[in-house]
Each structure stands twice: as C-alpha cells, then as structure tokens.
Coordinates of N, CA and C in Angstrom, one line a residue:
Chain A
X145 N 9.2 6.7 19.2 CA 8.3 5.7 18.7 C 8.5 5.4 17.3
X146 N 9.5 4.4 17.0 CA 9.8 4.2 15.4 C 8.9 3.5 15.1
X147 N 8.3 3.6 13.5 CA 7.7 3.5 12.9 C 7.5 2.0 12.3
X148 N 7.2 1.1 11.4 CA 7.4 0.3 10.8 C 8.7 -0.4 10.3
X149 N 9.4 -0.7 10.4 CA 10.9 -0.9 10.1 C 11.5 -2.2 9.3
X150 N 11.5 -1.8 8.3 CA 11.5 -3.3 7.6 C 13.5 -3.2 6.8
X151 N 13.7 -4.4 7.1 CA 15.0 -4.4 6.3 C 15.2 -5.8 5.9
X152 N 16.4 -5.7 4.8 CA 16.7 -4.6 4.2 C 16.5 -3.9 3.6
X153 N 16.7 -2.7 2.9 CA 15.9 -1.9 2.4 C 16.5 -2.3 1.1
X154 N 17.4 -2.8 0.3 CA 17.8 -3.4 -1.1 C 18.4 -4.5 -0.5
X155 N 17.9 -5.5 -1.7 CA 18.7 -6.5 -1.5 C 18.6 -7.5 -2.4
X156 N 20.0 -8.2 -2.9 CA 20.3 -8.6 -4.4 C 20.2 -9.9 -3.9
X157 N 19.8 -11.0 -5.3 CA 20.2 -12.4 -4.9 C 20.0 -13.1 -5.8
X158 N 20.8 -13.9 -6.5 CA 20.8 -14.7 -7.5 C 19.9 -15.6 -7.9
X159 N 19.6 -16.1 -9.2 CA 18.4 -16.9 -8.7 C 18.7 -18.2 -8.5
X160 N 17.8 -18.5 -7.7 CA 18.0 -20.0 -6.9 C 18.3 -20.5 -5.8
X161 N 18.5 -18.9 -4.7 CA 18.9 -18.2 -4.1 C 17.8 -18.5 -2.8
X162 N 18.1 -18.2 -1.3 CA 16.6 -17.4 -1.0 C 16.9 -16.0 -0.3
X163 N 15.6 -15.4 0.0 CA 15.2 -13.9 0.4 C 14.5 -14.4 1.3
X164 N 15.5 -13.4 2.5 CA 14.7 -13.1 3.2 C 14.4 -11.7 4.0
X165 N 12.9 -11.2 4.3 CA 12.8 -10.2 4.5 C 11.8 -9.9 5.5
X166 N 12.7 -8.8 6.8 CA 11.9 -8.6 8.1 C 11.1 -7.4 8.2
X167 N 10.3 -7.5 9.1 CA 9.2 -6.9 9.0 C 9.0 -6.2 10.9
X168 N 9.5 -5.1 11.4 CA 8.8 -4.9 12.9 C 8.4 -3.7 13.0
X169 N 7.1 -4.7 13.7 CA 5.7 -3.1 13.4 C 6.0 -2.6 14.5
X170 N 4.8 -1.6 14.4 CA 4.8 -0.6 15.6 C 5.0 -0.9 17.1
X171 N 5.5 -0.3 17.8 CA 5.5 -0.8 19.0 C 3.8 -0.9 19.3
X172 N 3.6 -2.1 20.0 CA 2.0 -1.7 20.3 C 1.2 -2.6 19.5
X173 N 2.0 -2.9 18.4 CA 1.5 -3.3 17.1 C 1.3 -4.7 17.1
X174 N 0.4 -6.1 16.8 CA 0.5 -7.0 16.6 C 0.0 -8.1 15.3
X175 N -0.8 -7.0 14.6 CA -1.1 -7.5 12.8 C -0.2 -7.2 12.4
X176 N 0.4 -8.1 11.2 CA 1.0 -7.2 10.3 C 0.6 -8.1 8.9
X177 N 0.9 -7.4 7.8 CA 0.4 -7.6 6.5 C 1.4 -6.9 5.4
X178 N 1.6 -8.0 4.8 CA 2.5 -7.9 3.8 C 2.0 -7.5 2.5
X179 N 2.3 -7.2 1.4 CA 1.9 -6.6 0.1 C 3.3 -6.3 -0.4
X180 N 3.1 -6.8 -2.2 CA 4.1 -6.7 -3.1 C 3.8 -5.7 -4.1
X181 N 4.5 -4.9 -4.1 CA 4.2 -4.0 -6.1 C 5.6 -4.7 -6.6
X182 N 4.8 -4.9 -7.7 CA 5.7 -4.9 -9.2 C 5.8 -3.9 -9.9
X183 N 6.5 -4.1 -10.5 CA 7.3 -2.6 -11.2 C 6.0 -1.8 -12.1
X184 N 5.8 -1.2 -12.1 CA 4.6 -0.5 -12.8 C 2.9 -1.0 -12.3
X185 N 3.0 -1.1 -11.0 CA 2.1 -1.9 -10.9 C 1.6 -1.2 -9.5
X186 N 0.3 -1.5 -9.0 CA -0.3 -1.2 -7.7 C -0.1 -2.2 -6.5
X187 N -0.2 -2.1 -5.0 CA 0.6 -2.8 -3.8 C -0.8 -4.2 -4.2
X188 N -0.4 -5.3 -3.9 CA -1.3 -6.4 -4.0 C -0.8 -6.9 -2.4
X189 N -1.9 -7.1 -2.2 CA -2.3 -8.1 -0.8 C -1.4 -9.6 -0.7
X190 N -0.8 -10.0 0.4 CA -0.1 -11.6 0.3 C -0.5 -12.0 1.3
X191 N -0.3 -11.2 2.5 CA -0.6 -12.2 4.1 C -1.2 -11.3 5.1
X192 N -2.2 -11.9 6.1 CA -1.9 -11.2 7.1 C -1.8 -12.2 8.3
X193 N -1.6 -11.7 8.6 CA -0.2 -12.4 10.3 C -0.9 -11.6 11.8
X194 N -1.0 -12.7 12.7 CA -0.9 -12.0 14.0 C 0.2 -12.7 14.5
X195 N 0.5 -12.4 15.9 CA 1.9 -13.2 16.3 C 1.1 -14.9 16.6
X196 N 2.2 -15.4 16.0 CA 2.3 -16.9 16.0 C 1.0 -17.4 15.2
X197 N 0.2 -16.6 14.4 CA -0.8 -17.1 13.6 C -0.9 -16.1 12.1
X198 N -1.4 -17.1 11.2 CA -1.5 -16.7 9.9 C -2.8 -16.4 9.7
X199 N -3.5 -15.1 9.8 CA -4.7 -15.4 9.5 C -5.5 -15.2 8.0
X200 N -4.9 -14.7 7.2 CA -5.5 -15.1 5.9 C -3.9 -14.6 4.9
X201 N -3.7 -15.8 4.3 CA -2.8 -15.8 3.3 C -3.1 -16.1 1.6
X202 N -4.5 -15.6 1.5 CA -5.1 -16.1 0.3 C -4.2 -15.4 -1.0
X203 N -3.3 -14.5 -0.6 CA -2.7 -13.8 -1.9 C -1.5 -14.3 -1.9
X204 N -1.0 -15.2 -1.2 CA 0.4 -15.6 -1.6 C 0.7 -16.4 -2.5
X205 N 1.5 -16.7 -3.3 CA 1.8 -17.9 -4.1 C 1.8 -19.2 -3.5
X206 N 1.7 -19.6 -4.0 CA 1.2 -21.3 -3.4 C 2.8 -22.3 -3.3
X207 N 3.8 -21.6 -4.1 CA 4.8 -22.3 -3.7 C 6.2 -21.1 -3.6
X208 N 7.0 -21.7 -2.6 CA 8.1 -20.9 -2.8 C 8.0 -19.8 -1.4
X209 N 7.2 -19.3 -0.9 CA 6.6 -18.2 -0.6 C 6.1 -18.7 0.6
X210 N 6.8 -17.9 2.3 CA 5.5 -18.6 3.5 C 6.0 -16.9 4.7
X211 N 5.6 -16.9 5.1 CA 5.8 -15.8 6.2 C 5.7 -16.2 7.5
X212 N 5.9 -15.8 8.4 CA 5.7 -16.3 9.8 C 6.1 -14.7 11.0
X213 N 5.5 -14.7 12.0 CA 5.3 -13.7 12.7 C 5.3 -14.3 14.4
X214 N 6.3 -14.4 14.8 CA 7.0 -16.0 15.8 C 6.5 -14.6 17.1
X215 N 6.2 -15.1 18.0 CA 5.8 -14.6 19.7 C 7.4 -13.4 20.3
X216 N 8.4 -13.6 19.7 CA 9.4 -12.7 19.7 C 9.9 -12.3 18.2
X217 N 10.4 -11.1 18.2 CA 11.0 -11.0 16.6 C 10.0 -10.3 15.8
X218 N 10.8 -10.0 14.7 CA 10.2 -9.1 13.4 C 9.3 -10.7 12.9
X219 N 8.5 -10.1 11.8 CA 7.9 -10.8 11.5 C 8.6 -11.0 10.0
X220 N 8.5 -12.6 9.4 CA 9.7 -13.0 8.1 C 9.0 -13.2 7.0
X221 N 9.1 -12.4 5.9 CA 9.1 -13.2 4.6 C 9.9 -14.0 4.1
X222 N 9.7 -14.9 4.0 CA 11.0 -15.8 3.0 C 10.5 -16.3 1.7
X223 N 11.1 -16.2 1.1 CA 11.1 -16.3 -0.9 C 12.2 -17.3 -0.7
X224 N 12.3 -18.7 -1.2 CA 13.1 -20.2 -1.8 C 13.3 -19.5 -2.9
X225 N 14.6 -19.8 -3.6 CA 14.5 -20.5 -5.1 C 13.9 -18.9 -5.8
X226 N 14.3 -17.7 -5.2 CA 14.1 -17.4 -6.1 C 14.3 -17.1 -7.8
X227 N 13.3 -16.6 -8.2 CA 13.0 -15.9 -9.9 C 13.0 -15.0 -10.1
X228 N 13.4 -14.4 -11.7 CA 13.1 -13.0 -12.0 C 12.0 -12.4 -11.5
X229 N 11.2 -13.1 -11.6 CA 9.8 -12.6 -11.5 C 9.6 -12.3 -10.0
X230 N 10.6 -12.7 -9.1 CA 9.9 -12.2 -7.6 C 10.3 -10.6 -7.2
X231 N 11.4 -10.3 -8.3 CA 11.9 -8.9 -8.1 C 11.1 -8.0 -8.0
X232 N 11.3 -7.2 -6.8 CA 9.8 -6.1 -6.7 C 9.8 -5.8 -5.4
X233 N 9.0 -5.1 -4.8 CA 9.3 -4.0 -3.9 C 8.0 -4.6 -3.0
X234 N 8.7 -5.0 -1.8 CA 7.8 -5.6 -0.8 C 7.7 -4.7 0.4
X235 N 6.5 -4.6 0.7 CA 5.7 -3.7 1.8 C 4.9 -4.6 2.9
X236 N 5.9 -3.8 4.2 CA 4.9 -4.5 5.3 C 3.9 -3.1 6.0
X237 N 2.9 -3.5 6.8 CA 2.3 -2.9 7.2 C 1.5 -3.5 8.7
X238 N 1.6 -2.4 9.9 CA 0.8 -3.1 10.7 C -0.1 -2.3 11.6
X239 N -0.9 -3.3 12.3 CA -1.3 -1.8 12.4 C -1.9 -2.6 14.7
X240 N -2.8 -2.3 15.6 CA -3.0 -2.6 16.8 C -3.9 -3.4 17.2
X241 N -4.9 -3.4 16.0 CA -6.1 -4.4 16.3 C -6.6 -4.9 15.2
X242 N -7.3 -6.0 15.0 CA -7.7 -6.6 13.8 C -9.4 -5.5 13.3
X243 N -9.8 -5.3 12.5 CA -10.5 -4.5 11.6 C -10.4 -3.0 12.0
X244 N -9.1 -2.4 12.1 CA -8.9 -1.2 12.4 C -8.7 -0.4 10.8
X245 N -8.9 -1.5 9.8 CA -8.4 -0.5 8.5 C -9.2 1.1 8.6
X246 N -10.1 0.8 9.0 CA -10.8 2.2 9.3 C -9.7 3.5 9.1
X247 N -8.6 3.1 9.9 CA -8.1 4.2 10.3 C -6.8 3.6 9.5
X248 N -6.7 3.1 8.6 CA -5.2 3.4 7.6 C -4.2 2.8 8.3
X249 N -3.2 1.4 7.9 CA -2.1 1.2 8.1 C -1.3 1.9 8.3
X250 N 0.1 1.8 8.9 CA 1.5 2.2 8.8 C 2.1 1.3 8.1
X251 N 3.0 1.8 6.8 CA 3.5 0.9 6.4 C 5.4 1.2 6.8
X252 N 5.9 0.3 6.2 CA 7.5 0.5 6.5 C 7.5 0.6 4.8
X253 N 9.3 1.4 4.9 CA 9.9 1.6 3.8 C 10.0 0.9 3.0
X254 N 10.1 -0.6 3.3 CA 9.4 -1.3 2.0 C 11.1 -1.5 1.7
X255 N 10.9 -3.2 1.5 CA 12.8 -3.9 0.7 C 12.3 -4.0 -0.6
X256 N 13.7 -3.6 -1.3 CA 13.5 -3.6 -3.3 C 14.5 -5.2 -3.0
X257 N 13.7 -6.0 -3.5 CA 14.5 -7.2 -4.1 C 14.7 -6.8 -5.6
X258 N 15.7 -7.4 -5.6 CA 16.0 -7.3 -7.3 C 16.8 -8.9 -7.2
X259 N 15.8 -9.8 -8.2 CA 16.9 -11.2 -8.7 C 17.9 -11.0 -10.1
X260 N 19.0 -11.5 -9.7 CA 19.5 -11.9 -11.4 C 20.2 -13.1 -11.8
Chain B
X200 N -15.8 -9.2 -2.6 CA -14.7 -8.8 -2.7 C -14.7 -7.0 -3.3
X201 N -13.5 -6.5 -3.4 CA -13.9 -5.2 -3.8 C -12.8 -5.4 -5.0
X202 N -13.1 -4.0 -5.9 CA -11.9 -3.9 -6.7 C -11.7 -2.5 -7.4
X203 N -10.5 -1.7 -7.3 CA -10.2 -0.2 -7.6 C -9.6 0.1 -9.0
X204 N -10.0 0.7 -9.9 CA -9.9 1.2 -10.8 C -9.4 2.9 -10.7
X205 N -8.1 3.1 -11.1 CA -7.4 4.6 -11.2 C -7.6 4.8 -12.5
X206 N -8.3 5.5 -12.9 CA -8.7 5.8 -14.6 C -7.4 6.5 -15.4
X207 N -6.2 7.1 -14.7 CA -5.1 7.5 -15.2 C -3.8 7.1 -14.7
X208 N -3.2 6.5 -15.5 CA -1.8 5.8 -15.3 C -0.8 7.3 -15.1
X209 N -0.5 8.2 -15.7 CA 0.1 9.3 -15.4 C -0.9 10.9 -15.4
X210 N -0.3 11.8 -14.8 CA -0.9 13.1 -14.9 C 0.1 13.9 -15.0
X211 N 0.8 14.9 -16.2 CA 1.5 15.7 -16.3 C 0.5 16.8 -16.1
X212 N 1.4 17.9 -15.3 CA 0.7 19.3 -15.4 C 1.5 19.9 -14.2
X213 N 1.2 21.3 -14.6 CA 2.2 22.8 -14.4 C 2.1 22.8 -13.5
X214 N 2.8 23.4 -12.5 CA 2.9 24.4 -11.7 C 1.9 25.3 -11.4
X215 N 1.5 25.3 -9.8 CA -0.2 26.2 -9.7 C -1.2 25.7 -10.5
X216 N -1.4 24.7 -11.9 CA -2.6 24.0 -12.0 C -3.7 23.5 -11.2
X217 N -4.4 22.9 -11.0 CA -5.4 22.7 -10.5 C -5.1 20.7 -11.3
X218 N -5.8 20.2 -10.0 CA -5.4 19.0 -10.5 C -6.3 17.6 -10.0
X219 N -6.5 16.8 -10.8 CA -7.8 15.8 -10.7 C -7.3 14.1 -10.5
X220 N -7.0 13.6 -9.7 CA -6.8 12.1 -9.9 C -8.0 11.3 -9.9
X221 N -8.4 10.2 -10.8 CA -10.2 9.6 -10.4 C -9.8 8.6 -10.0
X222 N -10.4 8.1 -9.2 CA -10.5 6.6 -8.9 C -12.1 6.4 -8.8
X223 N -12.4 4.6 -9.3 CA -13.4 4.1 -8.9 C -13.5 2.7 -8.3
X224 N -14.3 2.8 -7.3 CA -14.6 1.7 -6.8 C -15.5 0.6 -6.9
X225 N -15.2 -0.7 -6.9 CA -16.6 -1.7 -6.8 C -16.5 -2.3 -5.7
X226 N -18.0 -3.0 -5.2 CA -18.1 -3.4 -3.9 C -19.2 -3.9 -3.5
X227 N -19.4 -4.9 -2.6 CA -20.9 -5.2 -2.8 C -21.2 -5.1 -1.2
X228 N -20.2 -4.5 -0.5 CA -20.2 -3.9 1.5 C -20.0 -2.7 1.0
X229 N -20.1 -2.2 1.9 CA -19.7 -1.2 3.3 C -18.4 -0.7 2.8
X230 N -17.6 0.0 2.6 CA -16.3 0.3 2.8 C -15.7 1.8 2.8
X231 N -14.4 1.5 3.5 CA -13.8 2.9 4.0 C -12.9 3.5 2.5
X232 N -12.6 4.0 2.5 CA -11.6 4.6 1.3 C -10.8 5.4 1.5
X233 N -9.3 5.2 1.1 CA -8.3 6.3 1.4 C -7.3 6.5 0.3
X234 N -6.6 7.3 0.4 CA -6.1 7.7 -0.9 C -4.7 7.6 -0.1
X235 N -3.3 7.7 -0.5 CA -2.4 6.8 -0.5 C -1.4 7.8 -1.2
X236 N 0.3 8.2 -0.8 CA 1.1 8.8 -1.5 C 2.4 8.1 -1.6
X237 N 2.8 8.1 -2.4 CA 4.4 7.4 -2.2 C 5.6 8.1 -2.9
X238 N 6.3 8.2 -2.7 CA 7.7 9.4 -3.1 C 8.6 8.5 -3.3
X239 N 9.5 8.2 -4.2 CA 10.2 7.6 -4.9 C 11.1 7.0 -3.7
X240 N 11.2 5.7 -4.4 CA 12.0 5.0 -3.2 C 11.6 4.9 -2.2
X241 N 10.4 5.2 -1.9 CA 9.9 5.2 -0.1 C 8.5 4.4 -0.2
X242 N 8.1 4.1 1.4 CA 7.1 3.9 1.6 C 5.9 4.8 1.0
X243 N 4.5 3.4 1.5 CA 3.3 4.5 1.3 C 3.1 5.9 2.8
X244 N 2.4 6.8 2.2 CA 1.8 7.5 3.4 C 0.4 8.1 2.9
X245 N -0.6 7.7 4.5 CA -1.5 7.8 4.4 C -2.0 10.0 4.0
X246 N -2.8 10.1 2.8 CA -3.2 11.1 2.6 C -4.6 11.8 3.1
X247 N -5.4 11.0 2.9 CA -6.6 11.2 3.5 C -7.4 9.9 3.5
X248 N -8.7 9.8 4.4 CA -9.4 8.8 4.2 C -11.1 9.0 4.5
X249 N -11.6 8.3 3.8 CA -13.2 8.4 4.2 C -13.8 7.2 5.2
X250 N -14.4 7.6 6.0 CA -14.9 6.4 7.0 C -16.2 6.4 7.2
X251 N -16.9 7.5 7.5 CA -18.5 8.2 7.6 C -18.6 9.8 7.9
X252 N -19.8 9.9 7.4 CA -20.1 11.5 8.1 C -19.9 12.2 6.5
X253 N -19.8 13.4 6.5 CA -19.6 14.4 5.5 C -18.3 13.5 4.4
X254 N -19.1 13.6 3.0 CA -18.6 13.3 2.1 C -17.3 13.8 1.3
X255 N -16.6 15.1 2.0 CA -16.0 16.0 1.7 C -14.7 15.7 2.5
X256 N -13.5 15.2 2.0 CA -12.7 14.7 3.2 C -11.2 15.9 3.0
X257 N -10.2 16.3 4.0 CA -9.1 16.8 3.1 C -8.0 16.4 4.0
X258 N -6.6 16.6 3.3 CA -5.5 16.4 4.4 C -5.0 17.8 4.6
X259 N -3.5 17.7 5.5 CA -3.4 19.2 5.5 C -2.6 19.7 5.0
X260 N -2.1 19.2 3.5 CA -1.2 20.0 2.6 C -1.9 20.5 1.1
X261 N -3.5 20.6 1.3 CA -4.5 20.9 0.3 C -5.2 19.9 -0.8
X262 N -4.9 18.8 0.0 CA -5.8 17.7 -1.1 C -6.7 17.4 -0.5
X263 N -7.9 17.5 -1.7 CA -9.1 17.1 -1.0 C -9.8 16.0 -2.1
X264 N -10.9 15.0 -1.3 CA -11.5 13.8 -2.0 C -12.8 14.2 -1.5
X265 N -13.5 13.8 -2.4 CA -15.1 13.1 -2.5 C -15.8 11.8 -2.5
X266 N -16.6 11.6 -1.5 CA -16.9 10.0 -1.7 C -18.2 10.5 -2.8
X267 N -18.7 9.9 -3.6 CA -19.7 9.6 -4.2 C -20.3 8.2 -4.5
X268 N -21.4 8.1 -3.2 CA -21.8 6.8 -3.2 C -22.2 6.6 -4.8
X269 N -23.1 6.8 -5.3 CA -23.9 6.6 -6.4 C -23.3 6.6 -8.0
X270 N -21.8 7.2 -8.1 CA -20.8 6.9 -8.6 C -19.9 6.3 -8.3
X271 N -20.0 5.8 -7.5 CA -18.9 5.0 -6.6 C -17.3 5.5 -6.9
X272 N -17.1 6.5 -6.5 CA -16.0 7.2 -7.2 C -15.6 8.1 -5.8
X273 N -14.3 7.9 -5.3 CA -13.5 8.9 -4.6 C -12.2 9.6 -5.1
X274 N -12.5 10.5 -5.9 CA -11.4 11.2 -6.8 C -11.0 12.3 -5.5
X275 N -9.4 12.3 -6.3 CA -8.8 13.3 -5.7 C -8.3 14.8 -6.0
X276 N -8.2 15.7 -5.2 CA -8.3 17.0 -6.0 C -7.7 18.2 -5.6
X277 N -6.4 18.6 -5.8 CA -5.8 20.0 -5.3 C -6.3 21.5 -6.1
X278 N -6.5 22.3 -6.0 CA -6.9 23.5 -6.3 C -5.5 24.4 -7.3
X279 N -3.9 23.7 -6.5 CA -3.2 24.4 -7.0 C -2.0 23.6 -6.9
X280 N -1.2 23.0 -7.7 CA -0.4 21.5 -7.1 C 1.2 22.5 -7.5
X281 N 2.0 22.0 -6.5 CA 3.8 22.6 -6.5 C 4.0 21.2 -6.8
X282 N 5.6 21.4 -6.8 CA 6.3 20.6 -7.8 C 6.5 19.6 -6.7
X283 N 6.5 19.8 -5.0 CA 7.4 19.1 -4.3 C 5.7 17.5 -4.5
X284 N 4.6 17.9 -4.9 CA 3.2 16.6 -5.3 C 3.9 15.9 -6.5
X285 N 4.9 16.0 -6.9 CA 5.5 15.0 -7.7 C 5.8 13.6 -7.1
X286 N 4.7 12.3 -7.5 CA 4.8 11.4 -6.8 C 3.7 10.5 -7.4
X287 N 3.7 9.4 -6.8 CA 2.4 8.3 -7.2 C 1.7 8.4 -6.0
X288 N 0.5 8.6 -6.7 CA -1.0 8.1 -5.9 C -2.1 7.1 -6.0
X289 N -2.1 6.4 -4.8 CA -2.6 5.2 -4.4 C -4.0 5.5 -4.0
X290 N -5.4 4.9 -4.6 CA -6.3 4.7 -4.2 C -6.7 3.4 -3.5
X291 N -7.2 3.6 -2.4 CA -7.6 2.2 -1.8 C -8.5 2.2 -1.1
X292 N -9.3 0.4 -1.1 CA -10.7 0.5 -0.3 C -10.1 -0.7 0.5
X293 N -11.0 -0.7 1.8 CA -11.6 -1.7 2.5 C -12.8 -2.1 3.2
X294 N -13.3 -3.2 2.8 CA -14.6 -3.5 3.8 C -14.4 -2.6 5.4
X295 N -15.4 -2.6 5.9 CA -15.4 -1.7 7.1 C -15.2 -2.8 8.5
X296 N -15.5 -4.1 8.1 CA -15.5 -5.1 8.6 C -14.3 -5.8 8.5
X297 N -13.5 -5.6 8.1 CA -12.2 -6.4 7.1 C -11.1 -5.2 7.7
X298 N -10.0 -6.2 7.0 CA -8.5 -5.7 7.5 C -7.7 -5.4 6.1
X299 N -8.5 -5.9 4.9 CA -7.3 -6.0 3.9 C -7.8 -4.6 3.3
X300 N -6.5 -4.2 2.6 CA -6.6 -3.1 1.7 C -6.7 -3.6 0.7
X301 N -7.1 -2.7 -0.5 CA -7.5 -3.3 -2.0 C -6.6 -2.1 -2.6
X302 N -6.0 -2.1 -3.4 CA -5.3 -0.9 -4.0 C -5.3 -0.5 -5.5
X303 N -5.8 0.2 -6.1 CA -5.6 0.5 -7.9 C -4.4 0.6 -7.8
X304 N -4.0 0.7 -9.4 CA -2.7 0.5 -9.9 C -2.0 1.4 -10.0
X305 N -2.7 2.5 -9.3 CA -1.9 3.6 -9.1 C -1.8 5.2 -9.8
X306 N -1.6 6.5 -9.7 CA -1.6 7.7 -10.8 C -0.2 8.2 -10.4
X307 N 0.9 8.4 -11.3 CA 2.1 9.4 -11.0 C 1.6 10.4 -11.5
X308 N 1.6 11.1 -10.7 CA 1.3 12.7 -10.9 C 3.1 13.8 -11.1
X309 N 3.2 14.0 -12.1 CA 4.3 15.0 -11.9 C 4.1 16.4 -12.3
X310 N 4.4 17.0 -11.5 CA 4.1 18.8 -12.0 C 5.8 19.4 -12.6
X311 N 5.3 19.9 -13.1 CA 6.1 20.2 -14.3 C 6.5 21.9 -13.6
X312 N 7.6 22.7 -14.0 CA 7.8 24.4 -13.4 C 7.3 24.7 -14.6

C-alpha cells in the first residue's frame, strides 16, 4: 500500500519555463490538497481537489498557477511562466473523505522546484 | 479562520536534555491540533494529534503535547531528546468541521552530542 507519491522529487526549470508537478494519493484516496513552503518558512495551504472538482482554491495565486485532479491519473500542479519566486518545496497530501482532518493527512515527499 | 504561532524559530540543546517546543493557537471553532515532523529533504510525518478526550496526548518515540484550552497553547515536550530528533517541527490546527490544515512557521530543533 504505497503511500502518497509525488514526482518529481527535484526539478529545475528556467524562468519562463513551466512546472509541472504530480500528485497520487493513497490508494482509496480521493481529496487531495496541495501546500507550498518557502525556504525558511511554514507549509501554506493552495488547493483542495476531489476528482474532477476543485473544491476550495482560495490559497492559490490568482495567476500562473491552476491544478486539476482528472477522474483517471495523479492529480497536476502546473506553474506557467515560471519565477524565482515560485522556487520551493511543494507538498501534496490526501487523505479518504472530506472533514477527516481529525485524523491527519498523508503527505508525499514533496518536489523541490528550484527556478533560475 | 485560525492562525498558529511557533514562539521559537530554532531550539539548540544536548543530548538527554529535556526539551520544550510552544506553539499557540487562535480560533474562533472547534479545532483538532497536531504536531508535525519533517527530516531533511523529506516529507511531513504525522507526530501526534489532539481531537477530544484527555488533554495529555503522546506518540510512541516519547513526545508528548498538551492542549490547554484557556491558553490556547499545544506545546510540545520530550523528557530526554537523542540526536536522531534533529529535525523541524510543525504545529498545526484545523476546524473540526473543515479539511484545511493551518501550519506555524515551524521549530528546528537540533540536539547537539
């Protein structure tokens, strides 16, 4: 029973570039929820996703920035165009049912973008 | 909305010390609270968490938390910390009703020989 599985686990990209980064939850699993740390920084909230629906995306950037979590497949971050500034260590997490935080995410290893 | 406050950005200390991470919470629900580890280069992993019942929560490598409603504070706390607790620690809340996690900015704890 593998765990959260996100890849790639590094990955470089010029800026202006895009990123993209997959996300497959648990088996069993059909939330998932993305979160970004910045370098010296705590995980911040971006989306949460059921399959084929976005249900709150209030932490994402308003441009550049969309996710999607399609009825087959990992679920995708994609970053346009990116910027220095998007470099940072993105975390998905999912978990079986919607208000289960009760009982604590699984998260995956988490891709280090780095732009230059 | 909620929002977590880690009162210490680092914690250096020895070997066999005794050891204190704080966190505080604001909130104007209900919420669960759990504390959060992450080892360099890797994911988070869940450490412990409070949901209801006895205010006294532990995991099972000797870390133990406190909810204190009235302080609104779930600090974390080993009796005697090894070197292999070298790591960042994540405080986080969520409504009890809700799916999102809220996270402070985090404590690296490193224990020193």
């Amino acid at each position: 029973n593998a765990g959260v599985m996100q890849n790639p686990r590094h990955l470089v990209r010029r800026r202006g570039q895009e990123a993209r980064l997959r996300c497959s939850p648990m088996k069993g699993h059909s939330h998932v929820y993305w979160y970004r740390q910045l370098p010296e920084e705590g995980l911040k909230f971006m989306v949460y996703l059921q399959k084929e629906n976005i249900i709150d995306e209030s932490g994402m950037p308003k441009e550049r920035f969309s996710a999607e979590f399609p009825k087959e497949g990992p679920s995708i971050l994609r970053i346009q165009q990116v910027v220095r500034g998007d470099s940072a260590a993105y975390f998905c997490a999912s978990s079986h049912a919607v208000g289960t935080s009760g009982y604590g995410y699984t998260f995956g290893s988490g891709t280090r973008l780095t732009v230059v | 909305a909620q929002s977590v406050t880690q009162l210490d950005s680092q914690v250096p200390v020895f070997e066999e010390a005794p050891v204190e991470l704080r966190c505080n919470y604001s909130s104007s629900v209900s919420v669960y609270l759990f504390w959060y580890v992450q080892y360099p280069n890797q994911g988070l992993q869940l450490l412990l968490k409070y949901l209801s019942g006895s205010t006294l929560v532990e995991s099972i490598n000797g870390f133990e938390a406190e909810f204190n409603k009235s302080q609104t504070s779930f600090h974390l706390r080993k009796p005697s910390v090894h070197i292999s607790d070298t790591a960042e620690y994540f405080c986080a809340v969520s409504e009890t009703s809700g799916s999102r996690l809220t996270f402070g900015e985090g404590t690296q704890l490193t224990v020193n020989p």
